[in-house]
């Protein structure tokens, strides 16, 4: 069936929609879908000139690898700069560990010639061919004869192709490119291609994905009318074909049309005026219009404002209508901005490029878009399409018994939509998917997408009861009125609708429980109303929003008045939130701050997250579970932890003093300690190399873990030691308490609990434990998240921290190398033969803490001597060069993070190529017979060298040299 409607715009165009999937149609959509993309040759032409180096070429390679992994089709890959390489494919790129190399200039002549040659060589294949042509610059000789000749030859060859499958050129422009030239390229083929443009390299991935998805699924149709007029239209879903006729066409006298697909299959469709015109049809028509000036944009926006997207046939259609509505609305705003810039005397090339790309934007309406939110939106859209929400809701409505309808009727006087004047009974009778809500006024910012608990703030609770449909229609009208006046909206704009009272504004709603049948609707539509509440997009749902709703409910309680009406609404909201925490899988599986985080809080495990835990959330969970008193003390402990983490800097002396006072008491006594004897034990019986190295790996990660001893050590203790003070100094600990925060006071007052409840129920042994975990492990010792998994128990925390604090004073270690050079060689041998950087770093930190001395000199000189020599099979073993660079950078990469070797030396996060400098240093060491080496980096990386000045005399005077490796030069001092 084909139907048409006339658009009430100035050009009087007619929109025609052909239903391919109509049960009465003779068109075989299954066969057509199977044919689409099944026999298609796609060739990526990628610019690899020097301007593509870095992030651009990396992003392109990543997306091409991903496309191959998804499609498992070995599409061709042509790369070009001043030469063209046509031997690559997506498969060969995917199998390579490195990216394409970008260098040189740009010659379009070479790539056009390669394309021409390929088409000639494969002319007999009779397959449709699509080129995805990507460039980020202009030709080295844009007016040169070579480029002109290559374009002419390519066009000549293409013009000679008749009765063959289509050849298409899609174009992706990036950066400083020419709009006119790129638009010319997309018209090279026998079928016009599309155009995408971006100014950021990360958008290249989206553009390639868009082009591939479109190329794989697009179908082109030719439509013929009885009067001889012909139109073309594209389709990617095999369900409907929609197109606009020319101005002034009259279809009233025509009863049928002919559809010819890209397989030349011909099908007749009856043609009639559209009878049931819904919002989705109007939006499909508007989506095809490309305005030519600002006046046409305003006309489209005015027409858009009058479309009621809630008047949809079913729920899935309503979601689709809302998405198309939003995309048209956003696109028209972009058009207005670009048309305004076109009025400038000197129009930037970027504006022309963006306008060209925008004209093709509706075609990519169902592909990945630019904002962070859109990946989530498309995932949710896909879920909503697969889930028969309309059927579920209709099933609920049909199952309501007469007795239940009677009970709902009895609620008519209490719950009425302020806007439509429809009561709860009428709303539920009229539609299976409309719900009644409380209107609120909120402030959103961009953080609401990733952190909804922090990105949305309640400004005011209103007394307005409003249905969800009335709210959506009112918000769309308010938003469009603002845009017509030239105020372009974003996520944090405050456009709103008026509430029941004169001073009330509404830009968000929360559903009210009201009755069990109404709650069934709320539960099924949860993702829809939560998505809009936090992102102004019904498909913007994320499970973290369920957690954030608890904070919003707390803010509503905080702003409550004592009127009977607001008390009643809070009870209904409370029932909705109780469903969230009791039954919602989103809350139970939320990555941050959901059920698992709440359980960690109760067990008092450290909560390590990238975002701070808003403690009103667990407070509301306890309240909704009627167990508030059980969570008050744990929440107060976590509040102390958060406040002190904000107040005190890492590793500060003030924090160390607090820890010492908690462990030893405020009046700690210093007791004498004796000098230890010489500990001369050497290697244990288990002296296997891997065992020895593992002990140094452990030492690198925890210096209290003693490694295998390689040399004699003199361990000198300071002449003092503190004793653990087991008794609690109550006054001191109470001095560390903080006043109750307002969010706790609010809930205590609501539940009529004594404000002294927490203080009366504090266990001061537990409080000391909490404070020690906070001050020592989270602040002073800067423990990483992995170390927080094995915290000491309350019964042994004092002895554990005492051991760590005393070790800072006790172990002043002196290594004795005077007895034999054998010991120096032994340690050096172990260091040079370590298989891991962690083991090597552990040895160097243990035996060369000051980065000088005989061992350090021996290791460093031997590494410089041989760092570039072949080491044979070193798979799984670090090389000498990697060890040398680790020393120079003062850092190694572990499985979890990048860590320093020496705490008192700066890091070099990046070094230029040092090969020439190291070779020069090696020659100097060899020629001057350098004996001692030292290393330092305080803004400049310096190697200190010391040698005998006059060896032929009895003078033992030394001369010192400095080698500045970054930047490189040498001097003597």
Tab-separated table of N, CA and C in Angstrom, residues 530-608:
chain	number	residue	atom	x	y	z
A	530	UNK	N	12.643	7.455	33.908
A	530	UNK	CA	13.945	7.753	34.509
A	530	UNK	C	14.887	8.369	33.477
A	531	UNK	N	14.878	7.824	32.255
A	531	UNK	CA	15.727	8.367	31.195
A	531	UNK	C	15.431	9.828	30.937
A	532	UNK	N	14.157	10.175	30.858
A	532	UNK	CA	13.806	11.578	30.592
A	532	UNK	C	14.112	12.451	31.800
A	533	UNK	N	13.867	11.949	32.991
A	533	UNK	CA	14.121	12.725	34.203
A	533	UNK	C	15.565	13.196	34.262
A	534	UNK	N	16.500	12.318	33.898
A	534	UNK	CA	17.913	12.648	34.073
A	534	UNK	C	18.588	13.155	32.800
A	535	UNK	N	18.088	12.821	31.628
A	535	UNK	CA	18.796	13.202	30.400
A	535	UNK	C	17.926	13.932	29.391
A	536	UNK	N	16.651	14.171	29.708
A	536	UNK	CA	15.705	14.767	28.759
A	536	UNK	C	15.557	13.914	27.500
A	537	UNK	N	15.766	12.623	27.665
A	537	UNK	CA	15.639	11.681	26.553
A	537	UNK	C	15.020	10.407	27.107
A	538	UNK	N	13.889	10.006	26.550
A	538	UNK	CA	13.198	8.824	27.066
A	538	UNK	C	14.000	7.547	26.883
A	539	UNK	N	15.013	7.580	26.012
A	539	UNK	CA	15.870	6.411	25.819
A	539	UNK	C	17.221	6.588	26.508
A	540	UNK	N	17.323	7.549	27.416
A	540	UNK	CA	18.594	7.832	28.077
A	540	UNK	C	18.785	7.096	29.391
A	541	UNK	N	18.067	5.990	29.580
A	541	UNK	CA	18.118	5.277	30.860
A	541	UNK	C	19.482	4.646	31.138
A	542	UNK	N	19.875	4.683	32.396
A	542	UNK	CA	21.032	3.949	32.902
A	542	UNK	C	20.694	3.506	34.318
A	543	UNK	N	21.181	2.323	34.716
A	543	UNK	CA	20.802	1.770	36.015
A	543	UNK	C	21.254	2.655	37.182
A	544	UNK	N	22.288	3.499	36.970
A	544	UNK	CA	22.711	4.400	38.043
A	544	UNK	C	21.624	5.415	38.382
A	545	UNK	N	20.707	5.642	37.444
A	545	UNK	CA	19.609	6.577	37.708
A	545	UNK	C	18.675	6.051	38.796
A	546	UNK	N	18.569	4.758	38.911
A	546	UNK	CA	17.728	4.190	39.962
A	546	UNK	C	18.315	4.494	41.333
A	547	UNK	N	19.647	4.451	41.422
A	547	UNK	CA	20.312	4.811	42.670
A	547	UNK	C	20.146	6.302	42.944
A	548	UNK	N	20.332	7.117	41.901
A	548	UNK	CA	20.233	8.575	42.063
A	548	UNK	C	18.830	9.005	42.475
A	549	UNK	N	17.816	8.236	42.089
A	549	UNK	CA	16.441	8.584	42.462
A	549	UNK	C	16.276	8.625	43.977
A	550	UNK	N	17.049	7.790	44.682
A	550	UNK	CA	16.969	7.786	46.145
A	550	UNK	C	17.465	9.114	46.717
A	551	UNK	N	18.511	9.670	46.120
A	551	UNK	CA	18.974	10.981	46.570
A	551	UNK	C	17.924	12.046	46.278
A	552	UNK	N	17.313	11.971	45.100
A	552	UNK	CA	16.269	12.938	44.753
A	552	UNK	C	15.104	12.850	45.729
A	553	UNK	N	14.752	11.634	46.119
A	553	UNK	CA	13.675	11.465	47.104
A	553	UNK	C	14.060	12.101	48.441
A	554	UNK	N	15.352	11.944	48.827
A	554	UNK	CA	15.815	12.592	50.051
A	554	UNK	C	15.659	14.111	49.944
A	555	UNK	N	16.007	14.684	48.801
A	555	UNK	CA	15.896	16.135	48.631
A	555	UNK	C	14.441	16.588	48.693
A	556	UNK	N	13.531	15.752	48.210
A	556	UNK	CA	12.108	16.073	48.308
A	556	UNK	C	11.685	16.080	49.776
A	557	UNK	N	12.137	15.088	50.538
A	557	UNK	CA	11.843	15.056	51.974
A	557	UNK	C	12.419	16.289	52.657
A	558	UNK	N	13.623	16.670	52.261
A	558	UNK	CA	14.287	17.826	52.865
A	558	UNK	C	13.487	19.108	52.635
A	559	UNK	N	12.845	19.229	51.467
A	559	UNK	CA	12.103	20.445	51.139
A	559	UNK	C	10.616	20.339	51.456
A	560	UNK	N	10.220	19.266	52.098
A	560	UNK	CA	8.805	19.037	52.320
A	560	UNK	C	8.190	20.123	53.206
A	561	UNK	N	6.926	20.336	53.017
A	561	UNK	CA	6.147	21.165	53.944
A	561	UNK	C	5.248	20.232	54.741
A	562	UNK	N	4.646	20.732	55.760
A	562	UNK	CA	3.831	19.875	56.625
A	562	UNK	C	2.360	19.862	56.222
A	563	UNK	N	2.062	20.276	54.980
A	563	UNK	CA	0.684	20.209	54.520
A	563	UNK	C	0.271	18.758	54.327
A	564	UNK	N	-1.002	18.503	54.481
A	564	UNK	CA	-1.506	17.148	54.342
A	564	UNK	C	-1.288	16.611	52.933
A	565	UNK	N	-1.390	17.516	51.932
A	565	UNK	CA	-1.243	17.106	50.548
A	565	UNK	C	0.176	16.618	50.273
A	566	UNK	N	1.192	17.350	50.756
A	566	UNK	CA	2.567	16.934	50.506
A	566	UNK	C	2.919	15.670	51.286
A	567	UNK	N	2.371	15.526	52.470
A	567	UNK	CA	2.597	14.285	53.213
A	567	UNK	C	2.057	13.095	52.431
A	568	UNK	N	0.893	13.299	51.826
A	568	UNK	CA	0.270	12.224	51.047
A	568	UNK	C	1.128	11.872	49.819
A	569	UNK	N	1.676	12.883	49.128
A	569	UNK	CA	2.491	12.635	47.939
A	569	UNK	C	3.810	11.963	48.298
A	570	UNK	N	4.396	12.335	49.457
A	570	UNK	CA	5.645	11.704	49.886
A	570	UNK	C	5.417	10.221	50.163
A	571	UNK	N	4.261	9.887	50.716
A	571	UNK	CA	3.941	8.471	50.953
A	571	UNK	C	3.895	7.708	49.637
A	572	UNK	N	3.290	8.310	48.596
A	572	UNK	CA	3.200	7.637	47.290
A	572	UNK	C	4.582	7.507	46.633
A	573	UNK	N	5.405	8.551	46.760
A	573	UNK	CA	6.772	8.482	46.217
A	573	UNK	C	7.590	7.428	46.963
A	574	UNK	N	7.377	7.348	48.261
A	574	UNK	CA	8.102	6.378	49.081
A	574	UNK	C	7.824	4.953	48.613
A	575	UNK	N	6.579	4.690	48.228
A	575	UNK	CA	6.218	3.353	47.751
A	575	UNK	C	6.930	3.040	46.426
A	576	UNK	N	7.061	4.029	45.568
A	576	UNK	CA	7.767	3.824	44.302
A	576	UNK	C	9.240	3.524	44.563
A	577	UNK	N	9.861	4.298	45.456
A	577	UNK	CA	11.280	4.093	45.770
A	577	UNK	C	11.509	2.765	46.476
A	578	UNK	N	10.537	2.329	47.256
A	578	UNK	CA	10.679	1.035	47.924
A	578	UNK	C	10.700	-0.093	46.892
A	579	UNK	N	9.928	0.059	45.832
A	579	UNK	CA	9.998	-0.928	44.750
A	579	UNK	C	11.402	-0.949	44.146
A	580	UNK	N	12.011	0.220	43.976
A	580	UNK	CA	13.351	0.311	43.368
A	580	UNK	C	14.341	-0.541	44.151
A	581	UNK	N	14.364	-0.386	45.465
A	581	UNK	CA	15.390	-1.082	46.247
A	581	UNK	C	15.039	-2.537	46.527
A	582	UNK	N	13.760	-2.872	46.463
A	582	UNK	CA	13.357	-4.253	46.773
A	582	UNK	C	13.339	-5.162	45.545
A	583	UNK	N	12.953	-4.616	44.385
A	583	UNK	CA	12.701	-5.476	43.234
A	583	UNK	C	13.508	-5.137	41.992
A	584	UNK	N	14.023	-3.925	41.896
A	584	UNK	CA	14.665	-3.505	40.649
A	584	UNK	C	16.029	-4.156	40.483
A	585	UNK	N	16.244	-4.809	39.351
A	585	UNK	CA	17.541	-5.402	39.038
A	585	UNK	C	18.582	-4.327	38.746
A	586	UNK	N	18.124	-3.187	38.242
A	586	UNK	CA	19.057	-2.095	37.986
A	586	UNK	C	19.752	-1.647	39.251
A	587	UNK	N	19.004	-1.472	40.331
A	587	UNK	CA	19.589	-1.059	41.603
A	587	UNK	C	20.512	-2.148	42.150
A	588	UNK	N	20.095	-3.395	42.025
A	588	UNK	CA	20.878	-4.496	42.598
A	588	UNK	C	22.194	-4.715	41.855
A	589	UNK	N	22.240	-4.344	40.567
A	589	UNK	CA	23.444	-4.604	39.770
A	589	UNK	C	24.189	-3.333	39.380
A	590	UNK	N	23.762	-2.173	39.866
A	590	UNK	CA	24.441	-0.916	39.520
A	590	UNK	C	25.907	-0.984	39.920
A	591	UNK	N	26.794	-0.545	38.998
A	591	UNK	CA	28.230	-0.666	39.236
A	591	UNK	C	28.671	0.176	40.429
A	592	UNK	N	28.101	1.345	40.585
A	592	UNK	CA	28.492	2.233	41.674
A	592	UNK	C	27.284	2.576	42.524
A	593	UNK	N	27.455	2.406	43.832
A	593	UNK	CA	26.511	2.925	44.827
A	593	UNK	C	25.171	2.194	44.863
A	594	UNK	N	25.100	1.006	44.261
A	594	UNK	CA	23.879	0.224	44.337
A	594	UNK	C	23.905	-0.705	45.544
A	595	UNK	N	23.292	-1.868	45.385
A	595	UNK	CA	23.160	-2.821	46.483
A	595	UNK	C	24.522	-3.251	47.037
A	596	UNK	N	25.490	-3.521	46.134
A	596	UNK	CA	26.800	-4.011	46.578
A	596	UNK	C	27.540	-2.960	47.402
A	597	UNK	N	27.458	-1.705	46.992
A	597	UNK	CA	28.126	-0.639	47.743
A	597	UNK	C	27.483	-0.470	49.112
A	598	UNK	N	26.179	-0.604	49.165
A	598	UNK	CA	25.456	-0.497	50.443
A	598	UNK	C	25.916	-1.596	51.401
A	599	UNK	N	26.086	-2.810	50.894
A	599	UNK	CA	26.541	-3.916	51.739
A	599	UNK	C	27.970	-3.686	52.226
A	600	UNK	N	28.835	-3.144	51.371
A	600	UNK	CA	30.202	-2.818	51.791
A	600	UNK	C	30.193	-1.778	52.897
A	601	UNK	N	29.292	-0.824	52.806
A	601	UNK	CA	29.193	0.212	53.839
A	601	UNK	C	28.841	-0.406	55.187
A	602	UNK	N	27.861	-1.298	55.189
A	602	UNK	CA	27.446	-1.924	56.445
A	602	UNK	C	28.566	-2.780	57.035
A	603	UNK	N	29.377	-3.409	56.175
A	603	UNK	CA	30.497	-4.225	56.648
A	603	UNK	C	31.731	-3.385	56.944
A	604	UNK	N	31.656	-2.085	56.664
A	604	UNK	CA	32.734	-1.123	56.878
A	604	UNK	C	33.993	-1.460	56.093
A	605	UNK	N	33.786	-1.883	54.865
A	605	UNK	CA	34.901	-2.066	53.948
A	605	UNK	C	35.152	-0.746	53.234
A	606	UNK	N	36.406	-0.405	52.963
A	606	UNK	CA	36.672	0.857	52.258
A	606	UNK	C	35.971	0.897	50.909
A	607	UNK	N	35.317	2.004	50.633
A	607	UNK	CA	34.593	2.182	49.373
A	607	UNK	C	35.462	3.024	48.456
A	608	UNK	N	36.051	2.371	47.461
A	608	UNK	CA	36.962	3.050	46.543
A	608	UNK	C	36.250	3.200	45.207
